[in-house]
DNA sequence: TTACCCATGTAAAGGGTTACATGATTTT
DNA sequence: AAAATCATGTAACCCTTTACATGGGTAA
């Protein structure tokens, strides 16, 4: 899975601009995928060259022009191939867990702060995701909902465990 | 957090070779960090140049020579600075969740297979991690254990949710 | 008037993986 | 006889982020 596959998937649902794509990443994918404008725009140009998508410049009133991309038949076929491929193994990179792992080398006070901050951060992410979940429109399919539910239960488990940890060590 | 920081942390505990470091990554960090030999060896060379570590060649019987690296005072100081820095935000990249998100565009049979495989894979990872957890020696500090416990509860939450999903859709 | 939203793009640098190359010893 | 373990290293490539560049409209 790379940015190209994901963009292709979004454009299979409806035509979008690079800016719209980034918005969608932030709204719905933020907890398991992200890409910056520095990746999105060059990728769109590349995909146009490969004839996976076509560009149309739209003039807007009171806003800058936007380039709206539409997937081609070739692009749809590419995405179908992606969907059929076995999913790549999940990748997690957690600097918090690394800090925790080496916790005995740090000042206990500092570690406490790090754990507390991680907990606050996770709670914030949980609330954010829950908020997005509640705001899902009726058009949203069951699979999208399941995605978010999977995110929520994992966040929750993390939060519960961390709170249990902090509780045990007094405070 | 980059590979250099993590290597520094490990070498602060005891001198190790590149090979040993990779073993440790696989044993204890696999669920929240990894790096290949193609990163580890060049990084060690670079770190030696920066005088964060020193190299010693050890001749072994029946095995190839190994380069054992020891952290310097400068290296320890670097690692202390890393530990004091606020943890970077967690990064998850899940191709399974991406497949799931676009599930309505795929064949329902194929989706079922993808979900089943994801569940089996997670269960395998859970069992692996639990096995490592049970085998932890008495020397292992409480922080290392907490790391693994956090991994376990999140895996568990994912498994429970996925099984609930599969159960609901009959079969 | 400051800041944020909309909108697109480029260049440099960073950080990483995969594949290749080598080779002895031990286990199956 | 084959495969796994121990052990190190390089080169090519891939993908990505960050910082920079630009600029009009709108909300606080």
mmCIF file of C-alpha atoms (C1' of nucleotides) in Angstrom:
data_model
loop_
_atom_site.group_PDB
_atom_site.id
_atom_site.type_symbol
_atom_site.label_atom_id
_atom_site.label_comp_id
_atom_site.label_asym_id
_atom_site.label_seq_id
_atom_site.Cartn_x
_atom_site.Cartn_y
_atom_site.Cartn_z
ATOM 1 C CA UNK A 1 0.000 0.000 0.000
ATOM 2 C CA UNK A 2 1.322 3.370 -0.970
ATOM 3 C CA UNK A 3 -0.188 6.801 -1.453
ATOM 4 C CA UNK A 4 -1.043 6.016 -5.062
ATOM 5 C CA UNK A 5 -3.252 3.051 -4.082
ATOM 6 C CA UNK A 6 -5.125 5.096 -1.512
ATOM 7 C CA UNK A 7 -5.704 8.047 -3.836
ATOM 8 C CA UNK A 8 -6.973 5.641 -6.468
ATOM 9 C CA UNK A 9 -9.455 4.216 -3.975
ATOM 10 C CA UNK A 10 -10.825 7.642 -3.076
ATOM 11 C CA UNK A 11 -11.143 8.689 -6.709
ATOM 12 C CA UNK A 12 -13.081 5.478 -7.434
ATOM 13 C CA UNK A 13 -15.816 6.870 -5.179
ATOM 14 C CA UNK A 14 -15.878 10.338 -6.711
ATOM 15 C CA UNK A 15 -13.652 12.927 -8.456
ATOM 16 C CA UNK A 16 -11.594 15.023 -6.088
ATOM 17 C CA UNK A 17 -8.785 17.596 -5.968
ATOM 18 C CA UNK A 18 -5.470 17.116 -4.154
ATOM 19 C CA UNK A 19 -6.732 19.388 -1.418
ATOM 20 C CA UNK A 20 -9.951 17.377 -1.009
ATOM 21 C CA UNK A 21 -7.898 14.186 -0.820
ATOM 22 C CA UNK A 22 -5.773 15.564 1.995
ATOM 23 C CA UNK A 23 -8.934 16.608 3.866
ATOM 24 C CA UNK A 24 -10.277 13.093 3.561
ATOM 25 C CA UNK A 25 -7.005 11.609 4.828
ATOM 26 C CA UNK A 26 -7.210 13.771 7.910
ATOM 27 C CA UNK A 27 -10.881 13.127 8.516
ATOM 28 C CA UNK A 28 -11.122 9.416 8.022
ATOM 29 C CA UNK A 29 -7.671 7.848 7.744
ATOM 30 C CA UNK A 30 -5.650 9.791 10.273
ATOM 31 C CA UNK A 31 -5.403 6.893 12.698
ATOM 32 C CA UNK A 32 -4.020 4.360 10.237
ATOM 33 C CA UNK A 33 -2.673 6.340 7.290
ATOM 34 C CA UNK A 34 -1.478 9.806 6.298
ATOM 35 C CA UNK A 35 0.336 11.589 3.499
ATOM 36 C CA UNK A 36 1.472 15.191 3.113
ATOM 37 C CA UNK A 37 0.803 17.587 0.237
ATOM 38 C CA UNK A 38 4.430 17.043 -0.720
ATOM 39 C CA UNK A 39 3.478 13.464 -1.557
ATOM 40 C CA UNK A 40 -0.058 13.981 -2.822
ATOM 41 C CA UNK A 41 0.535 16.563 -5.547
ATOM 42 C CA UNK A 42 3.527 14.888 -7.225
ATOM 43 C CA UNK A 43 1.719 11.534 -6.994
ATOM 44 C CA UNK A 44 -1.326 12.967 -8.795
ATOM 45 C CA UNK A 45 0.921 14.316 -11.568
ATOM 46 C CA UNK A 46 2.615 10.938 -11.873
ATOM 47 C CA UNK A 47 -0.721 9.122 -11.970
ATOM 48 C CA UNK A 48 -1.969 11.400 -14.722
ATOM 49 C CA UNK A 49 1.138 10.483 -16.718
ATOM 50 C CA UNK A 50 0.350 6.810 -16.174
ATOM 51 C CA UNK A 51 -3.200 7.442 -17.392
ATOM 52 C CA UNK A 52 -4.736 6.172 -14.178
ATOM 53 C CA UNK A 53 -6.553 9.485 -13.739
ATOM 54 C CA UNK A 54 -7.483 12.570 -15.789
ATOM 55 C CA UNK A 55 -7.281 16.200 -14.705
ATOM 56 C CA UNK A 56 -9.872 18.940 -15.117
ATOM 57 C CA UNK A 57 -9.248 22.526 -14.039
ATOM 58 C CA UNK A 58 -12.245 24.068 -12.327
ATOM 59 C CA UNK A 59 -12.577 27.837 -11.952
ATOM 60 C CA UNK A 60 -14.210 28.851 -8.686
ATOM 61 C CA UNK A 61 -15.613 32.155 -7.454
ATOM 62 C CA UNK A 62 -13.865 33.657 -4.460
ATOM 63 C CA UNK A 63 -11.527 30.675 -4.285
ATOM 64 C CA UNK A 64 -8.445 29.576 -6.221
ATOM 65 C CA UNK A 65 -8.815 27.263 -9.217
ATOM 66 C CA UNK A 66 -8.772 23.595 -8.383
ATOM 67 C CA UNK A 67 -7.601 20.562 -10.331
ATOM 68 C CA UNK A 68 -10.217 17.870 -10.038
ATOM 69 C CA UNK A 69 -9.065 14.360 -10.890
ATOM 70 C CA UNK A 70 -11.231 11.543 -12.198
ATOM 71 C CA UNK A 71 -10.208 7.894 -12.267
ATOM 72 C CA UNK A 72 -9.928 6.173 -15.672
ATOM 73 C CA UNK A 73 -10.917 2.584 -16.459
ATOM 74 C CA UNK A 74 -7.229 1.666 -16.251
ATOM 75 C CA UNK A 75 -7.095 3.293 -12.819
ATOM 76 C CA UNK A 76 -10.119 1.338 -11.614
ATOM 77 C CA UNK A 77 -8.501 -1.870 -12.770
ATOM 78 C CA UNK A 78 -5.323 -0.963 -10.856
ATOM 79 C CA UNK A 79 -7.316 -0.405 -7.708
ATOM 80 C CA UNK A 80 -9.189 -3.691 -8.073
ATOM 81 C CA UNK A 81 -5.788 -5.402 -8.245
ATOM 82 C CA UNK A 82 -4.702 -3.619 -5.091
ATOM 83 C CA UNK A 83 -7.840 -4.711 -3.240
ATOM 84 C CA UNK A 84 -7.284 -8.329 -4.226
ATOM 85 C CA UNK A 85 -3.692 -8.397 -3.023
ATOM 86 C CA UNK A 86 -3.132 -9.738 0.486
ATOM 87 C CA UNK A 87 -2.859 -6.898 2.982
ATOM 88 C CA UNK A 88 0.674 -5.963 3.988
ATOM 89 C CA UNK A 89 1.590 -6.485 7.639
ATOM 90 C CA UNK A 90 0.585 -3.674 9.944
ATOM 91 C CA UNK A 91 3.287 -1.230 10.962
ATOM 92 C CA UNK A 92 3.367 0.544 14.306
ATOM 93 C CA UNK A 93 6.044 2.990 15.355
ATOM 94 C CA UNK A 94 5.647 4.224 18.900
ATOM 95 C CA UNK A 95 8.130 6.607 20.427
ATOM 96 C CA UNK A 96 6.113 6.543 23.625
ATOM 97 C CA UNK A 97 6.572 2.785 24.029
ATOM 98 C CA UNK A 98 10.279 3.224 23.334
ATOM 99 C CA UNK A 99 10.521 5.853 26.061
ATOM 100 C CA UNK A 100 8.583 3.540 28.358
ATOM 101 C CA UNK A 101 10.841 0.595 27.565
ATOM 102 C CA UNK A 102 13.899 2.570 28.669
ATOM 103 C CA UNK A 103 11.983 4.080 31.566
ATOM 104 C CA UNK A 104 14.281 2.776 34.287
ATOM 105 C CA UNK A 105 17.115 4.899 32.852
ATOM 106 C CA UNK A 106 15.082 8.091 33.199
ATOM 107 C CA UNK A 107 14.094 10.199 36.174
ATOM 108 C CA UNK A 108 10.882 8.738 37.718
ATOM 109 C CA UNK A 109 9.308 12.208 37.741
ATOM 110 C CA UNK A 110 10.037 12.633 34.036
ATOM 111 C CA UNK A 111 8.619 9.182 33.288
ATOM 112 C CA UNK A 112 5.462 10.068 35.127
ATOM 113 C CA UNK A 113 5.109 13.150 32.961
ATOM 114 C CA UNK A 114 5.677 11.144 29.783
ATOM 115 C CA UNK A 115 3.049 8.571 30.747
ATOM 116 C CA UNK A 116 0.549 11.256 31.691
ATOM 117 C CA UNK A 117 1.093 13.087 28.422
ATOM 118 C CA UNK A 118 0.686 9.862 26.443
ATOM 119 C CA UNK A 119 -2.575 9.189 28.251
ATOM 120 C CA UNK A 120 -3.906 12.684 27.598
ATOM 121 C CA UNK A 121 -2.887 12.422 23.944
ATOM 122 C CA UNK A 122 -4.656 9.074 23.544
ATOM 123 C CA UNK A 123 -7.783 10.362 25.222
ATOM 124 C CA UNK A 124 -7.796 13.304 22.864
ATOM 125 C CA UNK A 125 -7.420 10.957 19.907
ATOM 126 C CA UNK A 126 -10.187 8.746 21.227
ATOM 127 C CA UNK A 127 -12.553 11.690 21.632
ATOM 128 C CA UNK A 128 -11.656 12.960 18.169
ATOM 129 C CA UNK A 129 -12.346 9.607 16.576
ATOM 130 C CA UNK A 130 -15.537 9.099 18.529
ATOM 131 C CA UNK A 131 -16.697 12.520 17.430
ATOM 132 C CA UNK A 132 -16.048 11.650 13.799
ATOM 133 C CA UNK A 133 -17.815 8.343 14.301
ATOM 134 C CA UNK A 134 -20.936 10.008 15.667
ATOM 135 C CA UNK A 135 -20.951 12.478 12.792
ATOM 136 C CA UNK A 136 -20.868 9.773 10.100
ATOM 137 C CA UNK A 137 -23.702 10.284 7.668
ATOM 138 C CA UNK A 138 -26.168 7.597 6.747
ATOM 139 C CA UNK A 139 -24.395 7.170 3.397
ATOM 140 C CA UNK A 140 -21.324 5.775 5.152
ATOM 141 C CA UNK A 141 -21.139 2.036 4.609
ATOM 142 C CA UNK A 142 -20.702 -0.604 7.299
ATOM 143 C CA UNK A 143 -17.037 -1.205 6.459
ATOM 144 C CA UNK A 144 -16.048 2.395 7.139
ATOM 145 C CA UNK A 145 -17.804 2.174 10.489
ATOM 146 C CA UNK A 146 -16.023 -1.037 11.372
ATOM 147 C CA UNK A 147 -12.698 0.634 10.645
ATOM 148 C CA UNK A 148 -13.416 3.339 13.151
ATOM 149 C CA UNK A 149 -14.775 0.889 15.689
ATOM 150 C CA UNK A 150 -11.551 -1.086 15.467
ATOM 151 C CA UNK A 151 -9.622 2.109 16.113
ATOM 152 C CA UNK A 152 -11.838 2.995 19.051
ATOM 153 C CA UNK A 153 -11.582 -0.338 20.868
ATOM 154 C CA UNK A 154 -7.799 -0.318 20.582
ATOM 155 C CA UNK A 155 -7.514 3.227 21.863
ATOM 156 C CA UNK A 156 -9.845 2.356 24.704
ATOM 157 C CA UNK A 157 -7.790 -0.679 25.723
ATOM 158 C CA UNK A 158 -4.666 1.458 25.778
ATOM 159 C CA UNK A 159 -6.332 4.135 27.902
ATOM 160 C CA UNK A 160 -7.744 1.655 30.408
ATOM 161 C CA UNK A 161 -4.368 -0.056 30.823
ATOM 162 C CA UNK A 162 -2.476 3.214 31.263
ATOM 163 C CA UNK A 163 -4.974 4.455 33.838
ATOM 164 C CA UNK A 164 -4.672 1.189 35.692
ATOM 165 C CA UNK A 165 -0.895 1.659 35.715
ATOM 166 C CA UNK A 166 -1.080 5.190 37.059
ATOM 167 C CA UNK A 167 -3.631 4.151 39.640
ATOM 168 C CA UNK A 168 -1.492 1.325 40.973
ATOM 169 C CA UNK A 169 1.611 3.486 41.459
ATOM 170 C CA UNK A 170 -0.412 5.794 43.702
ATOM 171 C CA UNK A 171 -0.387 9.556 43.042
ATOM 172 C CA UNK B 1 13.062 8.610 17.335
ATOM 173 C CA UNK B 2 15.294 7.007 14.768
ATOM 174 C CA UNK B 3 17.387 3.859 14.658
ATOM 175 C CA UNK B 4 20.356 5.662 16.167
ATOM 176 C CA UNK B 5 18.431 6.592 19.309
ATOM 177 C CA UNK B 6 17.241 3.034 19.813
ATOM 178 C CA UNK B 7 20.682 1.483 19.286
ATOM 179 C CA UNK B 8 22.118 3.973 21.757
ATOM 180 C CA UNK B 9 19.539 2.885 24.327
ATOM 181 C CA UNK B 10 20.374 -0.773 23.940
ATOM 182 C CA UNK B 11 24.111 -0.144 24.158
ATOM 183 C CA UNK B 12 23.560 1.844 27.350
ATOM 184 C CA UNK B 13 22.466 -1.435 28.963
ATOM 185 C CA UNK B 14 25.367 -3.523 27.647
ATOM 186 C CA UNK B 15 27.800 -3.801 24.713
ATOM 187 C CA UNK B 16 26.379 -5.586 21.695
ATOM 188 C CA UNK B 17 27.094 -6.423 18.053
ATOM 189 C CA UNK B 18 24.919 -5.396 15.103
ATOM 190 C CA UNK B 19 23.604 -8.916 14.934
ATOM 191 C CA UNK B 20 22.714 -8.922 18.647
ATOM 192 C CA UNK B 21 20.929 -5.606 18.209
ATOM 193 C CA UNK B 22 18.772 -6.984 15.404
ATOM 194 C CA UNK B 23 17.910 -10.010 17.574
ATOM 195 C CA UNK B 24 16.792 -7.711 20.351
ATOM 196 C CA UNK B 25 14.657 -5.670 17.955
ATOM 197 C CA UNK B 26 12.874 -8.813 16.850
ATOM 198 C CA UNK B 27 12.435 -10.191 20.337
ATOM 199 C CA UNK B 28 11.275 -7.164 22.244
ATOM 200 C CA UNK B 29 10.476 -4.288 19.889
ATOM 201 C CA UNK B 30 8.836 -6.037 16.946
ATOM 202 C CA UNK B 31 5.381 -4.724 17.761
ATOM 203 C CA UNK B 32 6.321 -1.050 17.919
ATOM 204 C CA UNK B 33 9.663 -0.722 16.147
ATOM 205 C CA UNK B 34 11.933 -2.460 13.661
ATOM 206 C CA UNK B 35 15.015 -1.851 11.552
ATOM 207 C CA UNK B 36 16.815 -4.007 8.995
ATOM 208 C CA UNK B 37 20.509 -4.913 8.852
ATOM 209 C CA UNK B 38 20.729 -2.504 5.947
ATOM 210 C CA UNK B 39 20.006 0.261 8.441
ATOM 211 C CA UNK B 40 21.740 -1.131 11.520
ATOM 212 C CA UNK B 41 25.241 -1.705 10.144
ATOM 213 C CA UNK B 42 25.661 1.660 8.399
ATOM 214 C CA UNK B 43 24.204 3.384 11.459
ATOM 215 C CA UNK B 44 26.770 1.716 13.727
ATOM 216 C CA UNK B 45 29.593 2.866 11.435
ATOM 217 C CA UNK B 46 28.209 6.391 11.435
ATOM 218 C CA UNK B 47 27.858 6.389 15.226
ATOM 219 C CA UNK B 48 31.454 5.270 15.629
ATOM 220 C CA UNK B 49 32.494 8.224 13.480
ATOM 221 C CA UNK B 50 30.470 10.514 15.750
ATOM 222 C CA UNK B 51 32.251 9.001 18.774
ATOM 223 C CA UNK B 52 28.980 7.925 20.347
ATOM 224 C CA UNK B 53 30.231 4.332 20.471
ATOM 225 C CA UNK B 54 33.512 2.399 20.156
ATOM 226 C CA UNK B 55 34.120 -0.840 18.269
ATOM 227 C CA UNK B 56 35.972 -3.926 19.416
ATOM 228 C CA UNK B 57 36.531 -6.941 17.168
ATOM 229 C CA UNK B 58 35.992 -10.229 18.980
ATOM 230 C CA UNK B 59 37.336 -13.492 17.598
ATOM 231 C CA UNK B 60 35.028 -16.420 18.248
ATOM 232 C CA UNK B 61 35.528 -20.189 17.926
ATOM 233 C CA UNK B 62 33.294 -21.907 15.392
ATOM 234 C CA UNK B 63 31.599 -18.595 14.573
ATOM 235 C CA UNK B 64 32.529 -15.543 12.523
ATOM 236 C CA UNK B 65 34.244 -12.593 14.182
ATOM 237 C CA UNK B 66 31.880 -10.050 15.665
ATOM 238 C CA UNK B 67 32.167 -6.315 16.149
ATOM 239 C CA UNK B 68 31.015 -5.472 19.640
ATOM 240 C CA UNK B 69 30.093 -1.851 20.238
ATOM 241 C CA UNK B 70 30.271 -0.009 23.566
ATOM 242 C CA UNK B 71 28.632 3.329 24.272
ATOM 243 C CA UNK B 72 30.863 6.289 25.143
ATOM 244 C CA UNK B 73 30.129 9.013 27.695
ATOM 245 C CA UNK B 74 29.125 11.251 24.783
ATOM 246 C CA UNK B 75 26.759 8.534 23.580
ATOM 247 C CA UNK B 76 25.146 8.211 27.014
ATOM 248 C CA UNK B 77 24.606 11.936 27.112
ATOM 249 C CA UNK B 78 22.948 11.804 23.683
ATOM 250 C CA UNK B 79 20.602 9.092 24.865
ATOM 251 C CA UNK B 80 19.676 11.022 28.013
ATOM 252 C CA UNK B 81 18.722 13.923 25.762
ATOM 253 C CA UNK B 82 16.550 11.613 23.660
ATOM 254 C CA UNK B 83 14.782 10.291 26.754
ATOM 255 C CA UNK B 84 14.015 13.797 27.969
ATOM 256 C CA UNK B 85 12.518 14.903 24.665
ATOM 257 C CA UNK B 86 8.737 14.648 24.392
ATOM 258 C CA UNK B 87 7.723 11.453 22.636
ATOM 259 C CA UNK B 88 6.855 11.829 18.962
ATOM 260 C CA UNK B 89 3.279 11.034 17.972
ATOM 261 C CA UNK B 90 2.550 7.389 17.371
ATOM 262 C CA UNK B 91 2.422 6.207 13.789
ATOM 263 C CA UNK B 92 0.212 3.378 12.563
ATOM 264 C CA UNK B 93 0.065 2.197 8.983
ATOM 265 C CA UNK B 94 -2.489 -0.519 8.401
ATOM 266 C CA UNK B 95 -3.077 -1.954 4.976
ATOM 267 C CA UNK B 96 -5.748 -4.204 6.460
ATOM 268 C CA UNK B 97 -7.803 -1.235 7.669
ATOM 269 C CA UNK B 98 -7.386 0.345 4.234
ATOM 270 C CA UNK B 99 -8.705 -2.806 2.577
ATOM 271 C CA UNK B 100 -11.555 -2.859 5.072
ATOM 272 C CA UNK B 101 -12.386 0.788 4.438
ATOM 273 C CA UNK B 102 -12.839 0.095 0.738
ATOM 274 C CA UNK B 103 -14.553 -3.218 1.461
ATOM 275 C CA UNK B 104 -17.791 -2.372 -0.309
ATOM 276 C CA UNK B 105 -15.899 -2.163 -3.601
ATOM 277 C CA UNK B 106 -14.579 -5.702 -3.247
ATOM 278 C CA UNK B 107 -16.177 -9.087 -3.598
ATOM 279 C CA UNK B 108 -17.845 -10.033 -0.253
ATOM 280 C CA UNK B 109 -16.172 -13.464 -0.371
ATOM 281 C CA UNK B 110 -12.766 -11.841 -0.846
ATOM 282 C CA UNK B 111 -13.454 -9.433 2.038
ATOM 283 C CA UNK B 112 -14.359 -12.308 4.265
ATOM 284 C CA UNK B 113 -11.025 -13.927 3.453
ATOM 285 C CA UNK B 114 -9.134 -10.714 4.152
ATOM 286 C CA UNK B 115 -10.833 -10.278 7.513
ATOM 287 C CA UNK B 116 -10.226 -13.898 8.464
ATOM 288 C CA UNK B 117 -6.567 -13.657 7.537
ATOM 289 C CA UNK B 118 -6.190 -10.428 9.523
ATOM 290 C CA UNK B 119 -7.741 -12.140 12.534
ATOM 291 C CA UNK B 120 -5.462 -15.172 12.264
ATOM 292 C CA UNK B 121 -2.444 -12.915 11.869
ATOM 293 C CA UNK B 122 -3.369 -10.883 14.955
ATOM 294 C CA UNK B 123 -3.953 -14.007 16.995
ATOM 295 C CA UNK B 124 -0.551 -15.285 15.967
ATOM 296 C CA UNK B 125 1.009 -11.982 16.989
ATOM 297 C CA UNK B 126 -0.856 -12.055 20.279
ATOM 298 C CA UNK B 127 0.337 -15.571 21.064
ATOM 299 C CA UNK B 128 3.895 -14.651 20.082
ATOM 300 C CA UNK B 129 3.909 -11.628 22.324
ATOM 301 C CA UNK B 130 2.283 -13.488 25.184
ATOM 302 C CA UNK B 131 4.905 -16.192 24.855
ATOM 303 C CA UNK B 132 7.676 -13.632 25.044
ATOM 304 C CA UNK B 133 5.959 -12.032 28.021
ATOM 305 C CA UNK B 134 5.821 -15.312 29.930
ATOM 306 C CA UNK B 135 9.478 -15.974 29.173
ATOM 307 C CA UNK B 136 10.673 -12.649 30.579
ATOM 308 C CA UNK B 137 13.387 -13.211 33.146
ATOM 309 C CA UNK B 138 13.303 -11.793 36.650
ATOM 310 C CA UNK B 139 15.906 -9.208 35.613
ATOM 311 C CA UNK B 140 13.403 -7.546 33.287
ATOM 312 C CA UNK B 141 12.203 -4.299 34.804
ATOM 313 C CA UNK B 142 8.595 -3.241 35.293
ATOM 314 C CA UNK B 143 8.677 -0.788 32.381
ATOM 315 C CA UNK B 144 9.534 -3.471 29.831
ATOM 316 C CA UNK B 145 6.640 -5.537 31.141
ATOM 317 C CA UNK B 146 4.245 -2.619 30.856
ATOM 318 C CA UNK B 147 5.283 -2.148 27.241
ATOM 319 C CA UNK B 148 4.309 -5.684 26.421
ATOM 320 C CA UNK B 149 1.112 -5.484 28.434
ATOM 321 C CA UNK B 150 0.086 -2.421 26.453
ATOM 322 C CA UNK B 151 0.716 -4.353 23.263
ATOM 323 C CA UNK B 152 -1.279 -7.317 24.527
ATOM 324 C CA UNK B 153 -4.386 -5.386 25.577
ATOM 325 C CA UNK B 154 -4.536 -3.616 22.225
ATOM 326 C CA UNK B 155 -4.147 -6.843 20.273
ATOM 327 C CA UNK B 156 -6.816 -8.418 22.433
ATOM 328 C CA UNK B 157 -9.266 -5.583 21.824
ATOM 329 C CA UNK B 158 -8.718 -5.904 18.078
ATOM 330 C CA UNK B 159 -9.262 -9.675 18.162
ATOM 331 C CA UNK B 160 -12.431 -9.447 20.243
ATOM 332 C CA UNK B 161 -13.905 -6.817 17.937
ATOM 333 C CA UNK B 162 -13.064 -8.741 14.775
ATOM 334 C CA UNK B 163 -14.540 -11.948 16.160
ATOM 335 C CA UNK B 164 -17.672 -10.051 17.125
ATOM 336 C CA UNK B 165 -17.876 -8.788 13.537
ATOM 337 C CA UNK B 166 -17.514 -12.212 12.023
ATOM 338 C CA UNK B 167 -19.992 -13.667 14.487
ATOM 339 C CA UNK B 168 -22.652 -11.104 13.662
ATOM 340 C CA UNK B 169 -22.457 -11.701 9.901
ATOM 341 C CA UNK B 170 -23.399 -15.338 10.500
ATOM 342 C CA UNK B 171 -21.411 -18.525 9.560
ATOM 343 C "C1'" DT C 1 -4.593 43.278 11.062
ATOM 344 C "C1'" DT C 2 -3.691 38.968 12.045
ATOM 345 C "C1'" DA C 3 -4.690 34.551 11.283
ATOM 346 C "C1'" DC C 4 -6.843 30.927 9.043
ATOM 347 C "C1'" DC C 5 -8.855 28.649 4.899
ATOM 348 C "C1'" DC C 6 -8.433 27.528 0.158
ATOM 349 C "C1'" DA C 7 -5.268 25.770 -3.364
ATOM 350 C "C1'" DT C 8 -1.002 23.987 -5.863
ATOM 351 C "C1'" DG C 9 3.424 22.997 -6.446
ATOM 352 C "C1'" DT C 10 8.934 22.118 -6.094
ATOM 353 C "C1'" DA C 11 13.526 20.865 -4.177
ATOM 354 C "C1'" DA C 12 16.384 19.024 -0.879
ATOM 355 C "C1'" DA C 13 17.132 16.027 2.452
ATOM 356 C "C1'" DG C 14 16.039 12.192 5.430
ATOM 357 C "C1'" DG C 15 15.296 7.658 6.556
ATOM 358 C "C1'" DG C 16 14.457 3.571 5.284
ATOM 359 C "C1'" DT C 17 14.098 -1.288 2.694
ATOM 360 C "C1'" DT C 18 15.500 -4.864 -0.579
ATOM 361 C "C1'" DA C 19 18.624 -7.298 -2.927
ATOM 362 C "C1'" DC C 20 23.085 -8.600 -3.455
ATOM 363 C "C1'" DA C 21 27.665 -10.413 -1.915
ATOM 364 C "C1'" DT C 22 30.349 -13.479 1.151
ATOM 365 C "C1'" DG C 23 31.306 -17.416 3.948
ATOM 366 C "C1'" DA C 24 31.949 -20.773 7.963
ATOM 367 C "C1'" DT C 25 29.441 -23.900 11.076
ATOM 368 C "C1'" DT C 26 25.720 -26.522 12.791
ATOM 369 C "C1'" DT C 27 21.409 -28.784 12.557
ATOM 370 C "C1'" DT C 28 17.992 -31.534 10.000
ATOM 371 C "C1'" DA D 1 22.588 -32.566 0.876
ATOM 372 C "C1'" DA D 2 19.950 -28.792 2.241
ATOM 373 C "C1'" DA D 3 18.651 -25.413 5.308
ATOM 374 C "C1'" DA D 4 19.259 -22.619 9.197
ATOM 375 C "C1'" DT D 5 22.293 -19.816 12.230
ATOM 376 C "C1'" DC D 6 25.886 -16.614 12.871
ATOM 377 C "C1'" DA D 7 27.984 -12.469 11.026
ATOM 378 C "C1'" DT D 8 28.985 -8.094 8.247
ATOM 379 C "C1'" DG D 9 28.551 -5.026 4.774
ATOM 380 C "C1'" DT D 10 27.227 -2.194 0.225
ATOM 381 C "C1'" DA D 11 24.448 -0.095 -3.498
ATOM 382 C "C1'" DA D 12 20.440 1.032 -5.641
ATOM 383 C "C1'" DC D 13 16.161 2.479 -5.020
ATOM 384 C "C1'" DC D 14 11.778 4.001 -2.816
ATOM 385 C "C1'" DC D 15 8.879 6.735 -0.470
ATOM 386 C "C1'" DT D 16 8.232 10.322 2.257
ATOM 387 C "C1'" DT D 17 8.571 14.679 4.968
ATOM 388 C "C1'" DT D 18 9.971 19.465 5.587
ATOM 389 C "C1'" DA D 19 10.631 23.770 4.074
ATOM 390 C "C1'" DC D 20 9.973 26.971 0.734
ATOM 391 C "C1'" DA D 21 7.201 29.698 -2.713
ATOM 392 C "C1'" DT D 22 2.834 31.995 -4.007
ATOM 393 C "C1'" DG D 23 -1.489 34.335 -3.387
ATOM 394 C "C1'" DG D 24 -6.514 35.627 -2.898
ATOM 395 C "C1'" DG D 25 -10.560 35.549 0.291
ATOM 396 C "C1'" DT D 26 -12.693 35.475 4.811
ATOM 397 C "C1'" DA D 27 -13.279 35.467 9.825
ATOM 398 C "C1'" DA D 28 -11.861 37.130 14.494
#
